[in-house]
Short mmCIF file of C-alpha atoms and ligand atoms in Angstrom, two decimals:
data_model
loop_
_atom_site.label_atom_id
_atom_site.label_comp_id
_atom_site.label_asym_id
_atom_site.label_seq_id
_atom_site.Cartn_x
_atom_site.Cartn_y
_atom_site.Cartn_z
CA MET A 283 106.23 86.86 107.77
CA PHE A 284 109.07 89.32 108.28
CA SER A 285 107.96 93.01 108.89
CA PHE A 286 109.77 95.72 107.44
CA PHE A 287 108.24 98.31 109.70
CA LYS A 288 109.35 98.73 113.50
CA ARG A 289 106.52 99.21 115.89
CA THR A 290 106.62 102.65 117.34
CA LYS A 291 104.84 104.27 120.10
CA ALA A 292 101.90 106.42 119.41
CA SER A 293 102.37 110.03 120.60
CA PRO A 294 99.29 110.78 122.52
CA ASN A 295 99.06 114.55 121.75
CA SER A 296 99.16 114.76 118.16
CA ALA A 297 95.89 115.56 116.43
CA PHE A 298 94.65 112.41 114.51
CA SER A 299 93.43 112.92 110.86
CA LEU A 300 92.33 111.00 108.06
CA THR A 301 92.77 113.68 105.46
CA TYR A 302 95.25 111.49 103.46
CA MET A 303 92.62 109.00 102.68
CA GLN A 304 90.05 111.52 101.38
CA CYS A 305 87.46 109.25 100.76
CA ASP A 306 86.02 106.29 102.90
CA TRP A 307 85.00 103.36 100.59
CA HIS A 308 83.28 101.30 103.19
CA CYS A 309 80.50 102.45 105.70
CA HIS A 310 77.28 101.87 107.36
CA VAL A 311 76.15 105.53 107.55
CA LEU A 312 72.80 105.15 106.05
CA TYR A 313 70.32 105.05 109.00
CA GLY A 314 67.72 102.32 109.54
CA ILE A 315 68.47 99.84 106.82
CA ASP A 316 71.18 97.68 108.34
CA ASP A 317 73.28 96.95 111.40
CA GLY A 318 74.98 100.56 111.24
CA ALA A 319 73.44 103.79 112.02
CA GLN A 320 69.73 103.50 113.24
CA THR A 321 68.49 106.70 113.81
CA GLU A 322 68.95 110.26 111.92
CA GLU A 323 70.70 111.49 114.89
CA GLN A 324 73.41 108.46 115.00
CA THR A 325 73.89 109.24 111.21
CA LEU A 326 74.56 113.20 111.89
CA GLU A 327 77.03 112.30 114.63
CA MET A 328 79.07 110.23 112.35
CA LEU A 329 78.95 112.73 109.44
CA GLN A 330 80.21 115.39 111.69
CA GLU A 331 82.89 113.07 112.91
CA TYR A 332 83.89 112.49 109.28
CA VAL A 333 84.19 116.19 108.77
CA SER A 334 86.39 116.53 111.83
CA LEU A 335 88.61 113.54 110.56
CA GLY A 336 89.31 115.44 107.19
CA ILE A 337 87.34 112.89 104.80
CA LYS A 338 85.82 114.69 102.04
CA LYS A 339 83.67 112.01 100.58
CA ILE A 340 81.90 108.59 101.86
CA VAL A 341 80.67 105.86 99.90
CA ALA A 342 77.73 104.37 102.07
CA THR A 343 77.87 100.54 101.72
CA PRO A 344 74.91 98.94 103.54
CA HIS A 345 74.81 95.34 103.85
CA VAL A 346 72.87 93.40 101.07
CA ARG A 347 72.26 89.92 102.01
CA ALA A 348 69.13 87.29 101.67
CA ASP A 349 69.01 86.45 105.41
CA TYR A 350 69.37 89.74 107.20
CA PHE A 351 69.40 92.82 105.22
CA LYS A 352 67.35 92.32 102.30
CA ASN A 353 68.19 95.68 100.84
CA THR A 354 67.51 96.48 96.97
CA LEU A 355 68.05 99.39 95.00
CA GLU A 356 64.96 101.03 96.17
CA THR A 357 65.78 100.70 99.65
CA ILE A 358 69.19 102.35 99.45
CA LYS A 359 67.97 105.07 96.99
CA LYS A 360 65.63 106.24 99.47
CA ALA A 361 67.76 106.03 102.66
CA HIS A 362 70.57 107.76 100.57
CA GLU A 363 68.21 110.65 99.84
CA LYS A 364 67.43 111.30 103.20
CA VAL A 365 71.05 111.58 104.46
CA GLU A 366 71.80 113.71 101.27
CA ARG A 367 69.15 116.11 102.78
CA LEU A 368 70.73 115.85 106.42
CA ILE A 369 74.22 116.53 104.74
CA LEU A 370 72.62 120.02 102.93
CA GLN A 371 70.54 120.70 105.96
CA ASN A 372 73.70 121.01 108.00
CA ASN A 373 75.78 122.45 105.75
CA LEU A 374 78.36 119.69 105.86
CA PRO A 375 81.17 119.69 103.40
CA LEU A 376 80.96 116.13 102.33
CA VAL A 377 80.01 114.11 99.01
CA LEU A 378 78.05 110.91 99.84
CA GLU A 379 77.75 108.24 97.34
CA ALA A 380 75.41 105.08 97.63
CA SER A 381 77.10 101.60 96.90
CA ALA A 382 76.55 98.38 98.90
CA GLU A 383 78.76 95.71 100.96
CA TYR A 384 77.28 92.52 98.99
CA PHE A 385 77.43 89.32 100.89
CA ALA A 386 78.44 86.41 99.02
CA ASP A 387 74.99 84.23 98.36
CA GLU A 388 72.48 83.09 96.02
CA ASN A 389 71.00 86.73 96.20
CA PHE A 390 74.19 88.38 95.11
CA LEU A 391 74.49 86.08 92.16
CA GLY A 392 70.95 86.78 91.34
CA LEU A 393 71.88 90.53 91.28
CA ILE A 394 74.80 90.13 89.20
CA LYS A 395 72.88 88.25 86.56
CA LYS A 396 70.15 90.93 86.24
CA ASN A 397 72.59 93.66 86.36
CA GLU A 398 71.00 95.30 89.56
CA LEU A 399 74.38 96.20 91.06
CA LEU A 400 75.26 99.80 92.71
CA PRO A 401 79.24 100.13 91.75
CA ILE A 402 81.66 102.49 93.73
CA GLU A 403 82.37 105.11 91.22
CA SER A 404 80.52 103.18 88.48
CA GLN A 405 83.38 100.72 88.60
CA TYR A 406 84.03 98.67 91.93
CA ILE A 407 81.85 96.22 93.56
CA LEU A 408 82.56 95.71 97.29
CA PHE A 409 81.52 92.47 98.64
CA GLU A 410 82.33 90.16 101.56
CA LEU A 411 82.49 86.47 102.41
CA PRO A 412 81.11 84.46 105.35
CA MET A 413 83.30 84.17 108.18
CA GLN A 414 83.17 80.27 107.59
CA GLN A 415 84.78 78.46 104.41
CA PHE A 416 83.22 79.47 101.47
CA PRO A 417 83.83 77.44 98.52
CA TRP A 418 82.10 79.08 95.40
CA GLY A 419 83.22 82.57 96.04
CA ILE A 420 85.71 82.85 93.06
CA LYS A 421 82.58 82.15 91.01
CA LEU A 422 80.84 85.23 91.94
CA VAL A 423 84.21 87.06 91.23
CA GLU A 424 84.07 85.84 87.48
CA GLU A 425 80.36 86.95 87.21
CA VAL A 426 81.19 90.52 88.22
CA GLN A 427 84.08 90.51 86.10
CA GLN A 428 82.08 89.39 83.23
CA LYS A 429 79.59 92.33 83.72
CA GLY A 430 82.66 94.60 83.45
CA TYR A 431 83.17 95.45 86.81
CA THR A 432 86.10 95.37 89.28
CA PRO A 433 85.28 93.01 92.36
CA VAL A 434 86.80 94.46 95.84
CA LEU A 435 86.83 92.00 98.72
CA ALA A 436 85.73 93.73 101.92
CA HIS A 437 88.33 93.03 104.97
CA PRO A 438 90.27 90.12 103.48
CA GLU A 439 92.24 90.00 106.80
CA ARG A 440 89.03 88.89 108.59
CA TYR A 441 88.60 85.64 107.20
CA ARG A 442 90.25 83.42 109.45
CA TYR A 443 90.33 80.43 107.30
CA TRP A 444 92.80 82.45 105.14
CA HIS A 445 95.20 83.26 107.82
CA THR A 446 97.36 79.88 107.45
CA LYS A 447 96.65 79.74 103.69
CA PRO A 448 98.64 82.41 101.92
CA ASN A 449 98.16 80.62 98.44
CA GLU A 450 94.47 80.97 98.81
CA TRP A 451 94.37 84.73 98.97
CA LYS A 452 97.06 85.16 96.68
CA SER A 453 94.99 83.18 93.98
CA TRP A 454 92.23 85.50 94.55
CA LYS A 455 94.43 88.56 94.17
CA ASN A 456 95.87 86.89 90.90
CA LYS A 457 92.38 86.54 89.49
CA GLY A 458 91.95 90.23 89.89
CA VAL A 459 90.12 91.01 92.82
CA CYS A 460 91.11 94.00 94.73
CA PHE A 461 91.44 93.93 98.48
CA GLN A 462 90.06 96.58 100.85
CA LEU A 463 91.68 96.69 104.30
CA ASN A 464 89.48 97.98 107.30
CA LEU A 465 91.51 100.39 109.09
CA LEU A 466 90.82 99.29 112.60
CA SER A 467 92.36 95.98 111.62
CA LEU A 468 95.55 97.64 112.31
CA THR A 469 94.71 98.51 115.96
CA GLY A 470 93.91 94.90 116.97
CA TYR A 471 90.13 95.87 116.98
CA TYR A 472 88.87 92.62 115.47
CA GLY A 473 91.75 90.47 117.43
CA LYS A 474 95.49 90.01 117.15
CA ALA A 475 95.31 87.40 114.40
CA GLU A 476 93.44 89.97 112.36
CA ARG A 477 95.77 92.71 112.94
CA ARG A 478 98.98 90.08 111.77
CA MET A 479 97.10 89.42 108.85
CA ALA A 480 96.23 92.92 107.82
CA GLU A 481 100.30 93.50 108.30
CA GLN A 482 101.11 90.57 106.19
CA LEU A 483 98.78 91.72 103.37
CA LEU A 484 100.58 95.31 103.53
CA ASP A 485 103.89 93.66 103.64
CA ALA A 486 102.95 92.00 100.52
CA ASP A 487 101.55 95.12 98.84
CA TYR A 488 98.40 93.67 98.40
CA ILE A 489 96.24 96.26 99.71
CA ASP A 490 94.28 98.45 97.03
CA ALA A 491 91.85 100.34 99.21
CA VAL A 492 91.11 101.22 102.82
CA GLY A 493 87.73 101.93 104.65
CA THR A 494 86.67 102.44 108.13
CA ASP A 495 83.80 99.94 108.09
CA ALA A 496 82.01 102.47 110.37
CA HIS A 497 78.91 100.93 112.06
CA GLY A 498 78.63 103.97 114.38
CA ILE A 499 80.44 106.90 115.77
CA ARG A 500 82.43 104.39 118.14
CA HIS A 501 84.24 103.10 115.00
CA LEU A 502 85.16 106.46 113.85
CA GLN A 503 86.52 107.51 117.26
CA LYS A 504 88.43 104.50 117.74
CA LEU A 505 90.57 105.31 114.44
CA ALA A 506 92.47 107.74 116.58
CA ASP A 507 94.27 104.59 117.89
CA LEU A 508 96.20 104.45 114.56
CA ASN A 509 98.14 107.32 115.44
CA GLY A 510 101.92 106.67 115.33
CA ASN A 511 100.99 102.86 113.85
CA PRO A 512 103.86 102.48 111.38
CA TYR A 513 101.43 100.37 108.86
CA PHE A 514 99.29 103.55 109.02
CA ASP A 515 102.14 105.43 107.96
CA LYS A 516 102.81 103.12 105.19
CA LEU A 517 99.33 103.34 103.99
CA GLN A 518 99.51 106.94 103.65
CA GLN A 519 102.29 106.41 100.94
CA LEU A 520 100.06 104.01 98.85
CA PRO A 521 98.27 104.81 95.62
CA LEU A 522 95.35 103.69 97.19
CA LEU A 523 92.05 103.42 95.00
CA ASN A 524 89.96 105.45 97.45
CA HIS A 525 91.80 108.47 97.05
CA LEU A 526 89.93 111.04 94.99
CA GLY A 527 91.38 111.87 91.40
FE1 FE2 B 224 80.64 96.65 106.36
#
């Protein structure tokens, strides 16, 4: 697809900030409950990095999936409380909310039916698809909507089976699914094809929210590679859902 944005060189000396973003809607900062931060020290490192990036609010979205990360309302609540204490003890100017990144599986369907979900800002349900084709995902979307929530698909640019099927992702969008872009996709961190797809989604004005999907401080530090990226500049002009009201 034709791109309206010329690539420009990053200016290496300008300080990088995520102040415009205000709130990170996707990260794995609650330690010991998924493949994100594993220890209190690692979480603290991430929190301090968030502060230096200018982020004011973080929504922690630990994985919830039946096979690897069997998180429940209870495990997430306990982990959230520990990190809340850490923020207080260290006087960090951060607001922390706990939500989840739901993997599209039978477990998720069960949670929707039981209404045991943790929405972002009481409204948005972040979910991810498998990296292989997934035929009944759209059924999950309808179930989420029937409960009065807005489904938000995590990193749509990372599902390679969509890369050559624009009609597929367009139809999800038309059904009312919001798209959350991983910022690092714009740097090529997940691959060239993911970067192209991220750019294509931005060119089509299909991005509603952004997130770091940070699993550790390494991902937050890598964000500086966005400096001077024209698509990152475009993002800063968009009315994203993750801006604070
Ligand atoms: Fe994630």
